[in-house]
Short mmCIF file of C-alpha atoms in Angstrom, two decimals:
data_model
loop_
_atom_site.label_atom_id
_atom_site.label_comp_id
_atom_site.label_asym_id
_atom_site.label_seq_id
_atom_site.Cartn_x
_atom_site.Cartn_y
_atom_site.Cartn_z
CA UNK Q 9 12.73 -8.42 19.92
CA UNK Q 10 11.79 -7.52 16.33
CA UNK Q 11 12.03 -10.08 13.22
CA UNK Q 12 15.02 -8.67 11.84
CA UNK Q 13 17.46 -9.06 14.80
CA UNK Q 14 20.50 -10.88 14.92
CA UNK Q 15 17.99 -12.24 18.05
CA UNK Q 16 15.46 -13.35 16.38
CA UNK Q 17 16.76 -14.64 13.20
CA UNK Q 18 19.79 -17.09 14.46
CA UNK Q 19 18.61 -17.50 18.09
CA UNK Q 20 14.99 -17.58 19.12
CA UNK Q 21 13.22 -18.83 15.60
CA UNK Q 22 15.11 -21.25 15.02
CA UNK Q 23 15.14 -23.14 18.53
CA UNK Q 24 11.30 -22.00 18.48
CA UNK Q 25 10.49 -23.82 14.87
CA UNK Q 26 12.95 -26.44 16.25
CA UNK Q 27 10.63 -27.24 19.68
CA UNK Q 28 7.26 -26.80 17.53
CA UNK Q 29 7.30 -28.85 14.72
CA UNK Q 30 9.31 -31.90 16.82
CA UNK Q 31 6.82 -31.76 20.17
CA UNK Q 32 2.98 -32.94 19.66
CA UNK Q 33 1.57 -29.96 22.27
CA UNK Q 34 1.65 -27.32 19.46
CA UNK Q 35 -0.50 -24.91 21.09
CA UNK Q 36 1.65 -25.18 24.83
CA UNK Q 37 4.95 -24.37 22.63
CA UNK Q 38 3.65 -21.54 20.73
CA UNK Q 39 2.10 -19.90 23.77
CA UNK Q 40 5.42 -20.75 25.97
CA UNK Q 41 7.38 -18.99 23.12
CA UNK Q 42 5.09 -16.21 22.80
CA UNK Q 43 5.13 -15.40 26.26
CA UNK Q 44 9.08 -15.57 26.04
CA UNK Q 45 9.15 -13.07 22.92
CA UNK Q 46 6.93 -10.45 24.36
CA UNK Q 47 9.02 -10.53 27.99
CA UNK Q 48 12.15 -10.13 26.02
CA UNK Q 49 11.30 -6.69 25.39
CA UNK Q 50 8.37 -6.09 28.33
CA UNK Q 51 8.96 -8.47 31.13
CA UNK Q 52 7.16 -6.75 33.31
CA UNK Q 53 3.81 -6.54 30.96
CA UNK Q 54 3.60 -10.34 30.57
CA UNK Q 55 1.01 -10.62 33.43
CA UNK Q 56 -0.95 -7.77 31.71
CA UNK Q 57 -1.52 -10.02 28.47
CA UNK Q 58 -2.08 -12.63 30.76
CA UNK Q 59 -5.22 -10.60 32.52
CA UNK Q 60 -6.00 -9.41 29.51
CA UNK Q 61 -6.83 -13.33 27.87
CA UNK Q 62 -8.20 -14.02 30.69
CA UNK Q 63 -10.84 -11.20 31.47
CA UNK Q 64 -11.59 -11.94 27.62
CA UNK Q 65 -11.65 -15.65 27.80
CA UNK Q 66 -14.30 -15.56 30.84
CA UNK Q 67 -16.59 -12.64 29.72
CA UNK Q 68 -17.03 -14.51 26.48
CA UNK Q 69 -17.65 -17.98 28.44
CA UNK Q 70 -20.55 -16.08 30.04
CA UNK Q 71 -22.15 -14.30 27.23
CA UNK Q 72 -22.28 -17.62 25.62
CA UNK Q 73 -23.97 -19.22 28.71
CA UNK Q 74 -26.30 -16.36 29.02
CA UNK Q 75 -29.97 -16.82 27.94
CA UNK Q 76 -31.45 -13.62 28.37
CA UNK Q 77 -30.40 -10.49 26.18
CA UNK Q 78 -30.24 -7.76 28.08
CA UNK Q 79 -28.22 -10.34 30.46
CA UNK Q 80 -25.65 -10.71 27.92
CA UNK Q 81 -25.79 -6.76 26.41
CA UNK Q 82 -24.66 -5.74 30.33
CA UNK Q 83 -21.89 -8.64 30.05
CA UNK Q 84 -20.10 -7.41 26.26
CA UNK Q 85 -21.00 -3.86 27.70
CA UNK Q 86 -18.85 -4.69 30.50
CA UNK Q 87 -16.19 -6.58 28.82
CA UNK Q 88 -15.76 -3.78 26.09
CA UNK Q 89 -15.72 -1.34 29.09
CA UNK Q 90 -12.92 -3.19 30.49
CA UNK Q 91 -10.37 -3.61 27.26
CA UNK Q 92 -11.35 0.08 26.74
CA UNK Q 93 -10.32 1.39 30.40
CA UNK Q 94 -7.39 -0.98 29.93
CA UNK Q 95 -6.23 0.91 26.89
CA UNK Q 96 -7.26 4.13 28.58
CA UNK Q 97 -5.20 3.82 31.39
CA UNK Q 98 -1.86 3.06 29.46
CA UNK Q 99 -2.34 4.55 26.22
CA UNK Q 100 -4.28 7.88 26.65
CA UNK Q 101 -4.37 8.99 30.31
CA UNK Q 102 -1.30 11.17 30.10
CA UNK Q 103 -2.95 12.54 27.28
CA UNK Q 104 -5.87 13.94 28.37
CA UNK Q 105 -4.30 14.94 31.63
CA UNK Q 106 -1.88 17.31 29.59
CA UNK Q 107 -5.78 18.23 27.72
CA UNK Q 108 -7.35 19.11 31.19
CA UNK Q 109 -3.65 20.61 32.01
CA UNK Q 110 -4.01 23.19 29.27
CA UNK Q 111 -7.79 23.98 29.92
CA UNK Q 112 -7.03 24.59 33.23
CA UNK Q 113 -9.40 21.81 34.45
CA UNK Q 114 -6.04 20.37 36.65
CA UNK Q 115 -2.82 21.07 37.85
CA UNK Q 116 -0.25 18.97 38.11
CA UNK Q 117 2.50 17.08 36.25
CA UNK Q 118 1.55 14.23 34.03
CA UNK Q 119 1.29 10.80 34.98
CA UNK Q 120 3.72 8.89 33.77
CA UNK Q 121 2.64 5.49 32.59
CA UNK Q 122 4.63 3.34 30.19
CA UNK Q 123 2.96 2.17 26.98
CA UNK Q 124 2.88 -1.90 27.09
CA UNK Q 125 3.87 -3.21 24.03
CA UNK Q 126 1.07 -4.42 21.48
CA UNK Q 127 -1.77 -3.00 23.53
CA UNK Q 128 -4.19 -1.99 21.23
CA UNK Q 129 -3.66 -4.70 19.00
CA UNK Q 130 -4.96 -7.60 22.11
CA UNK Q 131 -7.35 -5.06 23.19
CA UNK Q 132 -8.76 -4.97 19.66
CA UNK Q 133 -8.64 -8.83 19.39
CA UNK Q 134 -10.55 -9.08 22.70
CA UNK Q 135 -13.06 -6.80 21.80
CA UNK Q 136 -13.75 -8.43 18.01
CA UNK Q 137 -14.32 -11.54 20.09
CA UNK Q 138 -16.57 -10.80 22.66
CA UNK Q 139 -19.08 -9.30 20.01
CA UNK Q 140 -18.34 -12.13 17.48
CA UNK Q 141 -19.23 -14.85 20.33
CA UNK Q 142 -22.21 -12.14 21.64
CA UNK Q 143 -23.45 -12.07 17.88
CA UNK Q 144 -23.25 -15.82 17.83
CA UNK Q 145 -21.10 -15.34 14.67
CA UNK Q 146 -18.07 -18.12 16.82
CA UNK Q 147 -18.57 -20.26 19.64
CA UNK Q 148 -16.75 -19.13 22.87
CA UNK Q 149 -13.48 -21.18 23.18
CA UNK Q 150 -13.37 -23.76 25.97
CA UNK Q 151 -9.93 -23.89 26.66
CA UNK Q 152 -8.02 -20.95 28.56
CA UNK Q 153 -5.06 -22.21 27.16
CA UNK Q 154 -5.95 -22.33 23.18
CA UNK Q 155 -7.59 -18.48 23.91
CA UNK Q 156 -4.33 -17.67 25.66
CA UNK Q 157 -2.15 -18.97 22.72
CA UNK Q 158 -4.34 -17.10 20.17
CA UNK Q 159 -3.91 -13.87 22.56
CA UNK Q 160 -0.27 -14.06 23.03
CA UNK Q 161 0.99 -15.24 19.33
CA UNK Q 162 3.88 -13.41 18.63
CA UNK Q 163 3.88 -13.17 14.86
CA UNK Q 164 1.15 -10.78 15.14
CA UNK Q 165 1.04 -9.54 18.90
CA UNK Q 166 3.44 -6.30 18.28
CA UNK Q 167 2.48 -4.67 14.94
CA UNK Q 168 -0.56 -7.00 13.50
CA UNK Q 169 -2.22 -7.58 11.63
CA UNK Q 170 -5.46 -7.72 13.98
CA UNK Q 171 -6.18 -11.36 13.74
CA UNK Q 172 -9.92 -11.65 14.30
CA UNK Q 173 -10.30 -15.03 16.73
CA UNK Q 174 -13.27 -15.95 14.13
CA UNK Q 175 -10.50 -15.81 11.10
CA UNK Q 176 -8.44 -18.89 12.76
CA UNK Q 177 -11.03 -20.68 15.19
CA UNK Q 178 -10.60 -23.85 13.13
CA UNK Q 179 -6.96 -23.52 12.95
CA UNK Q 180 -6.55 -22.89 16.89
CA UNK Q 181 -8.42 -26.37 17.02
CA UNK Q 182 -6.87 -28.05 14.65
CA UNK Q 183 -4.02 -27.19 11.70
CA UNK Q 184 -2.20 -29.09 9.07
CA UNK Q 185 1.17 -28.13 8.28
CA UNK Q 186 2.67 -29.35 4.35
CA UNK Q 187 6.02 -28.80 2.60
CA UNK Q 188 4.38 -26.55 0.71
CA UNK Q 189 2.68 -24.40 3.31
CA UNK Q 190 5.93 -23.84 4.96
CA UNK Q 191 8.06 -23.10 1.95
CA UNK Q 192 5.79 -20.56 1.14
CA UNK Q 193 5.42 -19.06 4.59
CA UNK Q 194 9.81 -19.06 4.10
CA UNK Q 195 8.97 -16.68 0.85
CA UNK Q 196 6.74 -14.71 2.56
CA UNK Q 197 8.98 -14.14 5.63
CA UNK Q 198 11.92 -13.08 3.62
CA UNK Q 199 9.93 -10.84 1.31
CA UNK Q 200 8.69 -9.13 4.26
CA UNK Q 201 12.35 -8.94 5.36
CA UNK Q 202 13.35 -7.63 2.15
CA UNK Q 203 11.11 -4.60 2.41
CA UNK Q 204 12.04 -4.14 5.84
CA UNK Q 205 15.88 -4.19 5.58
CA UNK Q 206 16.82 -3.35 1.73
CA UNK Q 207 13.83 -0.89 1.29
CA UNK Q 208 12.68 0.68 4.96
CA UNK Q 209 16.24 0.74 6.74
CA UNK Q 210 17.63 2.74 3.96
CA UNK Q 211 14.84 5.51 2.74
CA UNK Q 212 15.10 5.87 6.83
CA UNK Q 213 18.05 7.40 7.45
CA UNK Q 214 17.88 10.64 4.84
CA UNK Q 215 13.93 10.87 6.07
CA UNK Q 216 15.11 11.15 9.89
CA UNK Q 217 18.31 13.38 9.09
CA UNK Q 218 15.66 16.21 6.70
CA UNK Q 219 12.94 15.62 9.70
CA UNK Q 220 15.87 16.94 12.67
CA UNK Q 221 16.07 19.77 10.13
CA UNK Q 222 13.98 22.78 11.37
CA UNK Q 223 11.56 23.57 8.36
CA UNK Q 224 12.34 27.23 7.80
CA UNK Q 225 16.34 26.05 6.89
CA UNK Q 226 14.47 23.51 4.00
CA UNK Q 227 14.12 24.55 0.60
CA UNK Q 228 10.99 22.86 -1.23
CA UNK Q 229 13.04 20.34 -2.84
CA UNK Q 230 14.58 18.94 0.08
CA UNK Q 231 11.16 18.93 2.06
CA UNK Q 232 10.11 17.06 -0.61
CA UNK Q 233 12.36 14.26 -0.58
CA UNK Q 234 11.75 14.06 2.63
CA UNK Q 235 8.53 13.62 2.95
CA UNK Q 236 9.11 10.93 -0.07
CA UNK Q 237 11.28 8.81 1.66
CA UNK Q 238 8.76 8.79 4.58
CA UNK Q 239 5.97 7.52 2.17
CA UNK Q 240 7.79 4.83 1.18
CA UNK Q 241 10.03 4.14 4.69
CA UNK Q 242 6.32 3.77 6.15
CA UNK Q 243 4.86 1.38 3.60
CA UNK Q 244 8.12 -1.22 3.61
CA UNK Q 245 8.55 -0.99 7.03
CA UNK Q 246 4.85 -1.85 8.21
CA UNK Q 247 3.98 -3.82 5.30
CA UNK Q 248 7.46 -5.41 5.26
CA UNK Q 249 6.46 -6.32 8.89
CA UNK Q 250 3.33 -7.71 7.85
CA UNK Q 251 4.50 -10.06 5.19
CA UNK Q 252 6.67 -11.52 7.65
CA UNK Q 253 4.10 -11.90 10.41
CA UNK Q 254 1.76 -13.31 7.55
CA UNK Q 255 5.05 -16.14 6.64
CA UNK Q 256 5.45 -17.13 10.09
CA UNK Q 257 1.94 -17.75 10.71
CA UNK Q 258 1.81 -20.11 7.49
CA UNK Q 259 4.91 -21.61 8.71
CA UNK Q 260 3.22 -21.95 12.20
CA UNK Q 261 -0.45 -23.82 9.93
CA UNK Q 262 -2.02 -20.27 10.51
CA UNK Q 263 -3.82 -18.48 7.67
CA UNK Q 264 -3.49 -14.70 9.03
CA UNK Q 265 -5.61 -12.27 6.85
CA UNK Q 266 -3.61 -9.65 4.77
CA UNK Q 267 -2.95 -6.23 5.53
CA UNK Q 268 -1.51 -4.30 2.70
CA UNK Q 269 -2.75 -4.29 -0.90
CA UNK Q 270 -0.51 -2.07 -3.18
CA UNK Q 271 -2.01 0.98 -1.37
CA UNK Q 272 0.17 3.55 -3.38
CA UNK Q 273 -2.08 2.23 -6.46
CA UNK Q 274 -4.87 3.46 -5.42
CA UNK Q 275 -6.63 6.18 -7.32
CA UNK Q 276 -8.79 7.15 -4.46
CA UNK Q 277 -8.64 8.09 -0.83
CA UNK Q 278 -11.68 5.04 -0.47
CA UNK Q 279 -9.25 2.60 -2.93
CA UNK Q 280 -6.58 3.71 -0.43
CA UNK Q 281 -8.21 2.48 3.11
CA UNK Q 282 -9.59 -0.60 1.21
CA UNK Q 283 -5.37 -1.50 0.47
CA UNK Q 284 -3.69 0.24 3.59
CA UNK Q 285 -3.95 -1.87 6.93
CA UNK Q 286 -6.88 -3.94 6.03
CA UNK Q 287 -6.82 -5.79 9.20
CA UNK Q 288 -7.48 -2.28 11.30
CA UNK Q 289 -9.76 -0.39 8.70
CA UNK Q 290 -12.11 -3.67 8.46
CA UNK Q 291 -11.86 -3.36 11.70
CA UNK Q 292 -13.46 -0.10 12.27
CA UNK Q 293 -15.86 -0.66 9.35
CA UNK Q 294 -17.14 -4.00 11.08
CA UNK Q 295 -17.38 -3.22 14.73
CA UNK Q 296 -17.78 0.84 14.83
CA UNK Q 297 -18.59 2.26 10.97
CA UNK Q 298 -21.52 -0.07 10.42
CA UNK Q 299 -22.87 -0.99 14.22
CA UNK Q 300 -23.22 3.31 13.89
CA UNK Q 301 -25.61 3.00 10.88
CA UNK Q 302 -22.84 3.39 8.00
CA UNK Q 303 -23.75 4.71 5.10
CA UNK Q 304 -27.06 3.40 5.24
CA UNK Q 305 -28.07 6.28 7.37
CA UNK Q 306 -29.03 9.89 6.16
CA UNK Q 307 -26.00 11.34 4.48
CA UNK Q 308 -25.12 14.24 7.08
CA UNK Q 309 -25.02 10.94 9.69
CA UNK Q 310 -23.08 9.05 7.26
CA UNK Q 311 -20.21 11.95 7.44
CA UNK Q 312 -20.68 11.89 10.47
CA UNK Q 313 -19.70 8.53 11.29
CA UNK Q 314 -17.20 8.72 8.77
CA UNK Q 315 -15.31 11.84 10.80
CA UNK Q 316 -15.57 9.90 14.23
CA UNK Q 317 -14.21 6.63 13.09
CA UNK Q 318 -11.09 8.22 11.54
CA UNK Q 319 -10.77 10.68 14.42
CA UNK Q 320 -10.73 7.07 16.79
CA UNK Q 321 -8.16 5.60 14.15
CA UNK Q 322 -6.27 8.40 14.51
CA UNK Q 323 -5.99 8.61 18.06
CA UNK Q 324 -5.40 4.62 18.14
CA UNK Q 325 -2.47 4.98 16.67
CA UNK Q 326 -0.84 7.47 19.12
CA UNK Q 327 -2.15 9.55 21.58
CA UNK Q 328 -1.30 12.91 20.24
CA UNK Q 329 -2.83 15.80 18.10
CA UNK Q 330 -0.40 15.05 14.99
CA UNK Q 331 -2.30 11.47 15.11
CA UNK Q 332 -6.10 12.83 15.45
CA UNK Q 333 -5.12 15.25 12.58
CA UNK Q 334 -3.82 12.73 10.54
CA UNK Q 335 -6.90 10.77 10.81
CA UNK Q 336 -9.45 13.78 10.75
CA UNK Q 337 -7.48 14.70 7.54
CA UNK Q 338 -8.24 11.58 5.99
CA UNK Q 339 -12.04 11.49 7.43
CA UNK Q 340 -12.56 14.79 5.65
CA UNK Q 341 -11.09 13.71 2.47
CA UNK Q 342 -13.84 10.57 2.43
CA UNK Q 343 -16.50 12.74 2.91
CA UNK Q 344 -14.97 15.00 0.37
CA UNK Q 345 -15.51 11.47 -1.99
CA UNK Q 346 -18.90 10.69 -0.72
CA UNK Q 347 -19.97 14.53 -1.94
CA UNK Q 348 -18.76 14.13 -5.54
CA UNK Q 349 -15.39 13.84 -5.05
CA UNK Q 350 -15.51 10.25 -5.86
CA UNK Q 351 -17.47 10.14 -9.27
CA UNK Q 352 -15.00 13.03 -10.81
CA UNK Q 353 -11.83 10.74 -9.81
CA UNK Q 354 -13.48 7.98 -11.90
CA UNK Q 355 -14.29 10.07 -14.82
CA UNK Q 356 -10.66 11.70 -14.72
CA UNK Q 357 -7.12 9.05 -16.50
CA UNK Q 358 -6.36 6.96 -13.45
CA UNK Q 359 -2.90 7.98 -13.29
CA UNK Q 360 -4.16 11.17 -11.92
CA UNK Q 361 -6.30 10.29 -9.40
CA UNK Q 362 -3.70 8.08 -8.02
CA UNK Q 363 -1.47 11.37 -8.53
CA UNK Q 364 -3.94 13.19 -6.43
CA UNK Q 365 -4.33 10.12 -3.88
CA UNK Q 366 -0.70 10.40 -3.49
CA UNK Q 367 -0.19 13.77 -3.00
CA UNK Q 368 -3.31 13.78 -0.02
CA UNK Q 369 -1.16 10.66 1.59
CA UNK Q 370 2.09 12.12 1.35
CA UNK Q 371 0.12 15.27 3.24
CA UNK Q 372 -0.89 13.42 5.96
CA UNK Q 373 1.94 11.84 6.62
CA UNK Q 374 3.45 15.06 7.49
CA UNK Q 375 1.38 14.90 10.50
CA UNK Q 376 1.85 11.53 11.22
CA UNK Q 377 5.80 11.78 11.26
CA UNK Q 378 6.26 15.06 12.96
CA UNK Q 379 6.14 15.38 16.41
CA UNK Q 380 4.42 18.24 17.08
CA UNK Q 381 1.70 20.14 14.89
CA UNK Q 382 3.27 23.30 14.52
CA UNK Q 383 6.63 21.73 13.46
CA UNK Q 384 3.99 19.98 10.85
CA UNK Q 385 2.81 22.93 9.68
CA UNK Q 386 6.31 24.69 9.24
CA UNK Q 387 7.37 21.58 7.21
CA UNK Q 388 4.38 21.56 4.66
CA UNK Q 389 5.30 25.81 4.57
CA UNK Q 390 8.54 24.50 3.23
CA UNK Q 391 6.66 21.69 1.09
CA UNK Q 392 5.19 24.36 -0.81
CA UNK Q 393 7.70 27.07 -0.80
CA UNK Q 394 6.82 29.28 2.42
CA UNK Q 395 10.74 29.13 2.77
CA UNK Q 396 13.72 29.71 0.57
CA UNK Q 397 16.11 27.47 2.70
CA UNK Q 398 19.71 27.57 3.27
CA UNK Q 399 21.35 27.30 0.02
CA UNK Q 400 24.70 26.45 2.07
CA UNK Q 401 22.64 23.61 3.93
CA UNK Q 402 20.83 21.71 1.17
CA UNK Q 403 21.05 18.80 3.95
CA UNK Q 404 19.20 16.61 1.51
CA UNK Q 405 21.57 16.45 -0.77
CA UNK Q 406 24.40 15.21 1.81
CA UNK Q 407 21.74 12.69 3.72
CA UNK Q 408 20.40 11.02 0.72
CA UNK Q 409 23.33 8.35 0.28
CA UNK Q 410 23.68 6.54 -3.07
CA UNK Q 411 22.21 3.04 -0.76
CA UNK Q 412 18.65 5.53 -0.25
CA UNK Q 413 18.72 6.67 -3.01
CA UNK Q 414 18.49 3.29 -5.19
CA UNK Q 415 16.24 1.89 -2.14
CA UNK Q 416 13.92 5.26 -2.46
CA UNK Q 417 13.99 4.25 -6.48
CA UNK Q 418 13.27 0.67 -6.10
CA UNK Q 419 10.50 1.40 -3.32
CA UNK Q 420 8.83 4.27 -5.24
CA UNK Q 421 8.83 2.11 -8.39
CA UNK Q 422 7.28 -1.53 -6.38
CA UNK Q 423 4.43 0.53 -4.29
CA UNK Q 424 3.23 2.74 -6.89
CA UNK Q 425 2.83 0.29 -9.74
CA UNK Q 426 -0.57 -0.82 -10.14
CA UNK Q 427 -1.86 -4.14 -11.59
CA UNK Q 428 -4.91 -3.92 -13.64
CA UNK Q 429 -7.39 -6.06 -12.05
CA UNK Q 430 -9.23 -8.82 -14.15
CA UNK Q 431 -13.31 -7.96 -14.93
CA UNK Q 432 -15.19 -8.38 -12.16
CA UNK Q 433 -12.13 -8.76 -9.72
CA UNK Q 434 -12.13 -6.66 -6.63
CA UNK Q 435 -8.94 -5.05 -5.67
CA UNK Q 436 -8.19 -6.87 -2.30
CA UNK Q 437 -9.36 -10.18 -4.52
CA UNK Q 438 -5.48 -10.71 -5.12
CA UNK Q 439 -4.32 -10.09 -0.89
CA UNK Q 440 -4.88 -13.26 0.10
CA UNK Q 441 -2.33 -15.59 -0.39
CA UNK Q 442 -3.37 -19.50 -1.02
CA UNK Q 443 -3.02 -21.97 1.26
CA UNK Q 444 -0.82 -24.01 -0.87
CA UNK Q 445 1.28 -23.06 -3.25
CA UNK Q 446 0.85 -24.61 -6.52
CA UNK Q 447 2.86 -27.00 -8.02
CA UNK Q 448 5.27 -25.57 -10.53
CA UNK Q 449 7.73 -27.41 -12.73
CA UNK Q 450 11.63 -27.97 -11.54
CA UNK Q 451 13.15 -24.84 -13.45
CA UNK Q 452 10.45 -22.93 -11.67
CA UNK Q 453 10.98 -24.25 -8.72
CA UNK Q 454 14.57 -23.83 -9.09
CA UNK Q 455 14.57 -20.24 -9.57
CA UNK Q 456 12.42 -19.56 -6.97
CA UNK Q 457 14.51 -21.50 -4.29
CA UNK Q 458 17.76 -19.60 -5.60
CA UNK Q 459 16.13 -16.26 -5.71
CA UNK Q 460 14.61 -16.33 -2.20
CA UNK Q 461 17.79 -17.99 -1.04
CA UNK Q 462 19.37 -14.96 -2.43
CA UNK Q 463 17.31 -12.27 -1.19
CA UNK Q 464 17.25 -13.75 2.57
CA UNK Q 465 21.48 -13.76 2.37
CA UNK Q 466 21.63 -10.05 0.90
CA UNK Q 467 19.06 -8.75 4.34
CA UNK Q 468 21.49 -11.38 6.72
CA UNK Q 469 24.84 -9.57 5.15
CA UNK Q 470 22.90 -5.91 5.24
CA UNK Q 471 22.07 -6.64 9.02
CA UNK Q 472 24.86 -8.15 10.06
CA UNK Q 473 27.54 -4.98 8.06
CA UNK Q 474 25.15 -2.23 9.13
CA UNK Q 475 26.09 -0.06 6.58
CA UNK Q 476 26.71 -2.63 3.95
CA UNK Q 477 25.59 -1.18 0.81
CA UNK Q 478 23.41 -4.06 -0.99
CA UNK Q 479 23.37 -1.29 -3.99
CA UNK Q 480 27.42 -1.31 -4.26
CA UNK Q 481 27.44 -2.20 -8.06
CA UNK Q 482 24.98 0.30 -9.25
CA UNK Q 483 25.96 3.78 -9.67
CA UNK Q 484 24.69 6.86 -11.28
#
């Protein structure tokens, strides 16, 4: 079940908001109903999440209990050891048996294990806090069942953001939900869905139809729309996903930290990771980059880390070489900063380092969308003219639809427009949206309600036509 389904939207949501605002056991509905959203889709995983809170919940109860430190270094040893073989097991084994397959280290067809749903974003969570609660940053929660509900909540169980348990300990305690919290959660929700449907759904279809294309039949131009409508397909979808995760969780009293920050602004490959999924690259910086010495160390260590946490964030988000490429491609390019690269960006107009920021993303996402390296390599041939291309073809003129082609417009226009930051303000100052929205005056008000009310029928009539064009009175 994913936000914008007919599902979701008219069916589960509602009765869900329904049951949680009009019962006082809060935390027993939202864990009921989380458990009910993630069977929809894995049933059979459900006991999985289950053992997962719990081998969590009790491994932090006993680091917290535990007096002596080596005592509780052998207990988040073992508890980090245990999310990690869990992930292991599901998410990578297949891989490295194809690995040993090829070295000729074994023989033998691949296991075949299916991926549970969400896995390393509640392995994540359960490692973040059994070495906050081992660093005696948090307490260790009490209460399986508050640890279980913060485990299982399905705004941010599929596709994040990581929710850190020390972000929302006060809020799994104890929440306050206003008029004005939920309203803006609403706004949030359908801005996500906006993204998701208008923008994502549409830049999609011409970026799927160009990647089934083999490379060598793709002239440079139509490789390069391509890979354009990935870039921006990628953005809306996951940060489209985001938003909405983010509006739920303010509708639910939760204050979920923010994950994307205009990340096409940036006019760096460092301005880039501190805007693109902030949730996982604070992540890594917090609990891998800085535990390894950071940049505090000598500089060839400091590259060093930098390499092997982007070659893990690469292979966490898919156990394949196109992923540990894509993230070794970006490592490199950071260390590429760190040697000089960064201080000639800043001396250079910002437009073009966030020309040349661009034009390293919109590399690596070659690797990240193809699905095999060599296929990525033929396609960036045709990027930069290694083939001529079937003139008879030209298949992206016939994919790119007049709907994608307004929503690639629209998209390319809202991610890379970049808001000039006040003195002293710090990019990611402006991610976090308040609490409470402010009080505005009635017109204001007015044309907010009516605008969002707008936006959330245009995504329900795009869903519900499938190929209803919400672009039908624009034209060329």
């Amino acid at each position: 079940m994913v936000f914008s389904s007919a599902v979701f939207l008219f069916y589960f949501f509602p009765c869900f908001l329904l049951l949680y605002y009009v019962l006082p056991w809060k935390n027993a509905v939202l864990l009921i109903g989380s458990l009910l959203f993630y069977a929809w889709g894995e049933p059979r995983f459900v006991p999985l999440l289950l053992l997962s809170a719990f081998l969590n919940y009790s491994v932090g109860w006993l680091i917290a209990r535990a007096d002596a430190q080596p005592q509780r270094k052998l207990l988040l040893g073992l508890g980090i050891g245990l999310n990690l073989a869990m992930l292991g097991y599901y998410k990578y084994l297949g891989f490295f048996a194809g690995i040993l397959n090829a070295i000729g280290l074994r023989e033998g067809a691949l296991p075949a294990i299916v991926l549970p749903l969400g896995i390393s974003f509640f392995v994540f969570q359960g490692i973040s806090y059994l070495i906050d609660v081992y660093r005696r940053d948090i307490s260790a929660q009490s209460s399986f069942l508050r640890f279980a509900m913060y485990k299982a909540m399905f705004p941010q169980l599929i596709a994040g953001p990581i929710v850190r348990y020390r972000q929302i300990a006060h809020e799994v305690e104890q929440r306050s939900l206003t008029n004005e919290r939920i309203w803006m959660g609403f706004r949030l929700f359908v801005l996500g869905m906006a993204q998701k449907v208008l923008i994502a759904n549409y830049v999609a279809l011409p970026a799927d139809r160009i990647f089934a294309v083999d490379p060598s039949r793709l002239d440079a131009p139509g490789a390069w729309v391509g890979i354009a409508c990935y870039t921006i397909q990628i953005l809306f979808d996951f940060a489209g996903y985001s938003n909405m995760a983010i509006g739920i969780g303010h509708m639910l009293g939760f204050s979920y930290p923010p994950n994307f920050n205009r990340p096409y602004s940036a006019t760096s490959i460092t301005d880039f990771w501190r805007r693109w999924h902030i949730s996982l690259s604070s992540w890594f910086r917090d609990y891998l980059y800085i535990p390894l010495g950071g940049n505090r160390a000598s500089p060839v260590r400091t590259y060093f880390n930098l390499a092997l946490v982007f070659f893990l964030c690469g292979l966490w988000h898919g156990a394949a070489w196109t992923f540990v490429i894509w993230g070794l491609w970006h490592g490199a390019l950071l260390v590429l900063e760190r040697l000089g690269g960064a201080a000639l960006l800043a001396r250079l107009p910002g437009v073009v380092g966030q020309a040349w920021t661009m034009l390293c993303v919109m590399i690596g996402w070659v690797f990240f969308r193809a699905d095999n390296v060599p296929y990525a390599l033929k396609y960036l041939g045709s990027m930069f003219g290694a083939y001529d291309g079937v003139a008879a073809l030209h298949p992206w003129q016939h994919d790119l639809t007049r709907t994608a082609a307004w929503a690639l417009a629209i998209g390319i226009v809202l991610a890379c427009w970049r808001l000039r930051p006040k003195a002293g303000e710090k990019p990611e100052a402006k991610a976090v949206p308040a609490i409470v929205a402010p009080r505005s005056g009635v017109l204001v008000n007015g044309i907010s309600v009516l605008a969002t009310t707008a936006l959330a029928l245009l995504c329900i009539a795009s869903l519900a036509a499938g190929t209803y064009n919400p672009f039908i009175y624009f034209r060329f």
